PDB file of C-alpha atoms in Angstrom:
ATOM      1  CA  ASP Z  10      -8.618  12.639  -0.462  1.00  0.00           C
ATOM      2  CA  GLU Z  11      -5.998   9.936  -0.156  1.00  0.00           C
ATOM      3  CA  SER Z  12      -6.085   6.717  -2.129  1.00  0.00           C
ATOM      4  CA  SER Z  13      -4.267   3.459  -1.560  1.00  0.00           C
ATOM      5  CA  GLY Z  14      -2.695   3.673  -4.992  1.00  0.00           C
ATOM      6  CA  TYR Z  15      -4.894   0.919  -6.348  1.00  0.00           C
ATOM      7  CA  GLU Z  16      -7.704   2.579  -8.227  1.00  0.00           C
ATOM      8  CA  SER Z  17      -9.737  -0.616  -8.554  1.00  0.00           C
ATOM      9  CA  GLU Z  18     -10.596  -0.183  -4.870  1.00  0.00           C
ATOM     10  CA  SER Z  19     -12.260   3.191  -5.377  1.00  0.00           C
ATOM     11  CA  ALA Z  20     -12.797   3.978  -9.041  1.00  0.00           C
ATOM     12  CA  GLY Z  21     -14.603   7.263  -9.683  1.00  0.00           C
ATOM     13  CA  ALA Z  22     -16.295   5.885 -12.795  1.00  0.00           C
ATOM     14  CA  GLU Z  23     -18.188   2.633 -13.081  1.00  0.00           C
ATOM     15  CA  ARG Z  24     -15.803  -0.246 -13.600  1.00  0.00           C
ATOM     16  CA  GLY Z  25     -15.008  -0.893 -17.227  1.00  0.00           C
ATOM     17  CA  ALA Z  26     -17.173   2.029 -18.323  1.00  0.00           C
ATOM     18  CA  ALA Z  27     -14.560   4.448 -19.647  1.00  0.00           C
ATOM     19  CA  ALA Z  28     -15.794   6.710 -22.417  1.00  0.00           C
ATOM     20  CA  PRO Z  29     -14.173   6.139 -25.832  1.00  0.00           C
ATOM     21  CA  GLY Z  30     -11.244   8.473 -26.430  1.00  0.00           C
ATOM     22  CA  GLY Z  31     -10.793   9.345 -22.763  1.00  0.00           C
ATOM     23  CA  THR Z  32     -11.640   8.461 -19.212  1.00  0.00           C
ATOM     24  CA  ARG Z  33     -14.787   9.163 -17.287  1.00  0.00           C
ATOM     25  CA  GLY Z  34     -14.583  10.410 -13.697  1.00  0.00           C
ATOM     26  CA  ARG Z  35     -11.294  10.612 -11.808  1.00  0.00           C
ATOM     27  CA  GLN Z  36      -7.947   9.868 -13.367  1.00  0.00           C
ATOM     28  CA  ARG Z  37      -6.318   6.652 -12.175  1.00  0.00           C
ATOM     29  CA  ARG Z  38      -3.640   7.231  -9.578  1.00  0.00           C
ATOM     30  CA  ALA Z  39      -0.190   6.142 -10.690  1.00  0.00           C
ATOM     31  CA  ARG Z  40       1.143   3.034  -8.978  1.00  0.00           C
ATOM     32  CA  THR Z  41       3.559   3.848  -6.160  1.00  0.00           C
ATOM     33  CA  ALA Z  42       7.151   3.010  -7.036  1.00  0.00           C
ATOM     34  CA  PHE Z  43       8.802   2.239  -3.721  1.00  0.00           C
ATOM     35  CA  THR Z  44      12.535   2.839  -3.474  1.00  0.00           C
ATOM     36  CA  SER Z  45      14.785  -0.063  -2.503  1.00  0.00           C
ATOM     37  CA  GLU Z  46      15.436   1.628   0.864  1.00  0.00           C
ATOM     38  CA  GLN Z  47      11.697   1.905   1.529  1.00  0.00           C
ATOM     39  CA  VAL Z  48      11.095  -1.742   0.605  1.00  0.00           C
ATOM     40  CA  CYS Z  49      14.008  -2.865   2.783  1.00  0.00           C
ATOM     41  CA  ARG Z  50      12.656  -0.944   5.795  1.00  0.00           C
ATOM     42  CA  LEU Z  51       9.111  -2.203   5.159  1.00  0.00           C
ATOM     43  CA  GLU Z  52      10.329  -5.818   4.906  1.00  0.00           C
ATOM     44  CA  LYS Z  53      12.376  -5.527   8.113  1.00  0.00           C
ATOM     45  CA  THR Z  54       9.373  -4.109   9.939  1.00  0.00           C
ATOM     46  CA  PHE Z  55       7.153  -6.852   8.502  1.00  0.00           C
ATOM     47  CA  GLN Z  56       9.550  -9.558   9.769  1.00  0.00           C
ATOM     48  CA  ARG Z  57       9.164  -8.175  13.311  1.00  0.00           C
ATOM     49  CA  GLN Z  58       5.407  -7.664  13.193  1.00  0.00           C
ATOM     50  CA  LYS Z  59       2.824  -8.588  10.593  1.00  0.00           C
ATOM     51  CA  TYR Z  60       0.300  -5.972  11.739  1.00  0.00           C
ATOM     52  CA  LEU Z  61       0.945  -2.311  12.570  1.00  0.00           C
ATOM     53  CA  GLY Z  62      -1.042  -0.175  14.960  1.00  0.00           C
ATOM     54  CA  ALA Z  63      -2.014   3.386  14.048  1.00  0.00           C
ATOM     55  CA  SER Z  64       0.887   5.023  15.897  1.00  0.00           C
ATOM     56  CA  GLU Z  65       3.464   2.614  14.420  1.00  0.00           C
ATOM     57  CA  ARG Z  66       2.022   3.174  10.951  1.00  0.00           C
ATOM     58  CA  ARG Z  67       2.197   6.950  11.420  1.00  0.00           C
ATOM     59  CA  LYS Z  68       5.853   6.793  12.531  1.00  0.00           C
ATOM     60  CA  LEU Z  69       6.852   4.504   9.670  1.00  0.00           C
ATOM     61  CA  ALA Z  70       5.021   6.668   7.127  1.00  0.00           C
ATOM     62  CA  ALA Z  71       6.816   9.772   8.359  1.00  0.00           C
ATOM     63  CA  ALA Z  72      10.197   8.016   8.352  1.00  0.00           C
ATOM     64  CA  LEU Z  73       9.730   6.704   4.800  1.00  0.00           C
ATOM     65  CA  GLN Z  74       7.983   9.803   3.436  1.00  0.00           C
ATOM     66  CA  LEU Z  75       4.918   7.771   2.419  1.00  0.00           C
ATOM     67  CA  SER Z  76       1.265   8.161   3.333  1.00  0.00           C
ATOM     68  CA  GLU Z  77      -0.276   6.046   6.080  1.00  0.00           C
ATOM     69  CA  ILE Z  78      -2.590   4.525   3.475  1.00  0.00           C
ATOM     70  CA  GLN Z  79       0.396   3.458   1.357  1.00  0.00           C
ATOM     71  CA  ILE Z  80       1.909   1.763   4.425  1.00  0.00           C
ATOM     72  CA  LYS Z  81      -1.397   0.103   5.303  1.00  0.00           C
ATOM     73  CA  THR Z  82      -1.874  -1.161   1.745  1.00  0.00           C
ATOM     74  CA  TRP Z  83       1.706  -2.410   1.503  1.00  0.00           C
ATOM     75  CA  PHE Z  84       1.236  -4.450   4.700  1.00  0.00           C
ATOM     76  CA  GLN Z  85      -2.103  -5.846   3.469  1.00  0.00           C
ATOM     77  CA  ASN Z  86      -0.516  -6.882   0.183  1.00  0.00           C
ATOM     78  CA  ARG Z  87       2.533  -8.339   1.930  1.00  0.00           C
ATOM     79  CA  ARG Z  88       0.357 -10.449   4.245  1.00  0.00           C
ATOM     80  CA  MET Z  89      -1.516 -11.771   1.197  1.00  0.00           C
ATOM     81  CA  LYS Z  90       1.789 -12.593  -0.495  1.00  0.00           C
ATOM     82  CA  LEU Z  91       2.901 -14.511   2.604  1.00  0.00           C
ATOM     83  CA  LYS Z  92      -0.427 -16.361   2.678  1.00  0.00           C
ATOM     84  CA  ARG Z  93      -0.006 -17.396  -0.997  1.00  0.00           C
ATOM     85  CA  GLN Z  94       3.543 -18.594  -0.327  1.00  0.00           C
ATOM     86  CA  ILE Z  95       2.354 -20.763   2.543  1.00  0.00           C
TER      87      ILE Z  95
END
């Protein structure tokens, strides 16, 4: 099952309830480290359109070798960043 890369969205264990000396439930997924080429392509796409449809997301994910969920999450986060800047 695919995750967005942000475990706080779907933690396997209750939040803040890790057992001492280890973790309870699923391991946290490591944060995605986007390459500069990926970020550049994502930013260029974002400048053209703030929202992606399913087919556009699928194409971009394949081109950048990322999951569709990673693309979706990146766009959500980027829109929030734009909103904060405004």
